[in-house]
XYZ file of C-alpha atoms in Angstrom:
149
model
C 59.284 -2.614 67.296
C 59.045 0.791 69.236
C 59.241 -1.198 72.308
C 62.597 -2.456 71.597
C 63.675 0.975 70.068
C 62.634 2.798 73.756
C 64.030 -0.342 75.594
C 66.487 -2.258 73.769
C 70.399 0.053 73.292
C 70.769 -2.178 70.235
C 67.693 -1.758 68.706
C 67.584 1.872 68.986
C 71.323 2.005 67.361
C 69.997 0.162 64.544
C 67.309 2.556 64.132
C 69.229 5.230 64.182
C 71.743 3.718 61.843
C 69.449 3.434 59.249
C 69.368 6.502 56.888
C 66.358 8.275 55.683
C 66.232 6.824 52.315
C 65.236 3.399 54.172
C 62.314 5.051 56.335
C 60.837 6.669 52.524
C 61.062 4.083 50.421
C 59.045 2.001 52.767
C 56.622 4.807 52.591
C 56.612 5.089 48.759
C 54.885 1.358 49.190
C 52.029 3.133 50.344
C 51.115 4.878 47.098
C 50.667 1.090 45.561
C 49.208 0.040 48.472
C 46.410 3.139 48.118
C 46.296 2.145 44.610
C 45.431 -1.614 45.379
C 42.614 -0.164 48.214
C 40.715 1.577 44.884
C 41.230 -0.739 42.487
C 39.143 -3.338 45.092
C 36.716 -0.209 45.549
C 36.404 -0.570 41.805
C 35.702 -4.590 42.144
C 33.129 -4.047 45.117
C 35.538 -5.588 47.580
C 35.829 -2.606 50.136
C 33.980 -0.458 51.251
C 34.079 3.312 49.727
C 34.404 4.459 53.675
C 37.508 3.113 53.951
C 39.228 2.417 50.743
C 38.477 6.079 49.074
C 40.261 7.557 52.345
C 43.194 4.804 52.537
C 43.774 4.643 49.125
C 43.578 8.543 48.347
C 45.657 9.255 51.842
C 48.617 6.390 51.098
C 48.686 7.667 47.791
C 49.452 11.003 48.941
C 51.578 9.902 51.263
C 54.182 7.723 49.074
C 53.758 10.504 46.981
C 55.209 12.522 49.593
C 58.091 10.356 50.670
C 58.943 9.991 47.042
C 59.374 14.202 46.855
C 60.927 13.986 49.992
C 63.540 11.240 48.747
C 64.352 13.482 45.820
C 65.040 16.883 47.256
C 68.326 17.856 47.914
C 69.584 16.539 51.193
C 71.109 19.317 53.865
C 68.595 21.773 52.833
C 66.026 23.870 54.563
C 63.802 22.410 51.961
C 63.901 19.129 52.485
C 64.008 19.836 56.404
C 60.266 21.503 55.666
C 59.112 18.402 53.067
C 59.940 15.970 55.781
C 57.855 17.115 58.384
C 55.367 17.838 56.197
C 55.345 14.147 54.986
C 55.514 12.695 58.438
C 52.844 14.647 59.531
C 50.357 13.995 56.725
C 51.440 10.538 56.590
C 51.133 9.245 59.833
C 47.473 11.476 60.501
C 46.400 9.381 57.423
C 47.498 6.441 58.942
C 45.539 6.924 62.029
C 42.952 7.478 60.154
C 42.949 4.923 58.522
C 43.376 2.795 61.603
C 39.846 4.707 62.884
C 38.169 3.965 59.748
C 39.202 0.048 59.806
C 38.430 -0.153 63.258
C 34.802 1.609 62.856
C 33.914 -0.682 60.396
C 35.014 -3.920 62.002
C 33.040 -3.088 65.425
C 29.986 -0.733 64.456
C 29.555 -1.664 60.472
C 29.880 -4.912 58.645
C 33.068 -6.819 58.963
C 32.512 -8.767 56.175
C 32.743 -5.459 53.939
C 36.738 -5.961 55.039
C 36.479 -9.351 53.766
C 39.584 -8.686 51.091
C 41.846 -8.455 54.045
C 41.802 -12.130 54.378
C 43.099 -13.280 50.810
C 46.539 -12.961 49.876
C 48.326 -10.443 49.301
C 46.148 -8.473 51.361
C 46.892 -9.470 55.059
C 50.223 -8.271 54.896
C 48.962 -4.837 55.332
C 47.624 -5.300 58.459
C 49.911 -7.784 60.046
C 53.635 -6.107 58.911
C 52.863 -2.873 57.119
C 50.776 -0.598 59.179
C 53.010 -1.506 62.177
C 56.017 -0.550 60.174
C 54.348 2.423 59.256
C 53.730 3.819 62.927
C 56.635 3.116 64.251
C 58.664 4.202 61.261
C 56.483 7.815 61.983
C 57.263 7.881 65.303
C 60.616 6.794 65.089
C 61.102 10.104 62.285
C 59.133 12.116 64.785
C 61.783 11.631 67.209
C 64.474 11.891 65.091
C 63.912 15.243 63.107
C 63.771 16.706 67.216
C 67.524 16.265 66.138
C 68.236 16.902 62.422
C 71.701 15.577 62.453
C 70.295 12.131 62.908
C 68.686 12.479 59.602
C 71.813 12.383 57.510
């Protein structure tokens, strides 16, 4: 996806076509997502390294795009919430990533076991890409605030 937005005139139109409601309310998915990550903490199906840090951080961070969403548009304000969100949101999803990772190659894959039953491996395989690139797509974008209209 960010390949074809740096490569591809198309793709990068429709990018930049879309408004900023469609960038947040993908990101308010996270705060259910973060919920789902503790409620398996609660069940014993991941581990507390990752899903108290995942599910705390998404939480936060669809909390975030949800107070972004709902401040006035055109306003110094929301200007201020936005890059606070992007910035919180995407360090928590590279952390996340790191924490993931860590476990899979120096701790106990099996502890991510809940990542292969449904609905689960959607996360992985369409939402944490969407989430990067939907970061760095908004990092590049509030560089010009009059693309955020």
């Amino acid at each position: 996806m960010l390949l074809s937005w740096r490569r591809i005139p198309a793709a990068r139109a429709f990018f930049e076509r879309l408004g900023l409601p469609s960038y947040l309310w993908l990101h308010m998915l996270r705060a259910f997502i973060g919920a789902g990550f503790l409620i398996e903490l609660s069940r014993g199906r991941l581990p507390a390294e990752f899903a108290l840090g995942a599910g705390v951080g998404d939480i936060i961070a669809g909390l975030l795009a949800a107070l972004v969403l709902f401040t006035p548009a055109r306003t110094p304000l929301r200007a201020r919430a936005l890059w606070v969100f992007n910035v919180v949101g995407f360090v928590d999803i590279l952390a996340v990533l790191v924490a993931a990772q860590r476990i899979l190659f120096f701790g106990d894959p099996r502890a991510m076991a809940s990542f292969g039953q449904a609905p689960w491996p959607m996360v992985p395989l369409y939402v944490v890409p969407l989430i990067v690139a939907s970061h760095v797509i908004l990092f590049a974008r509030l560089k010009r605030p009059a693309s955020l209209v």
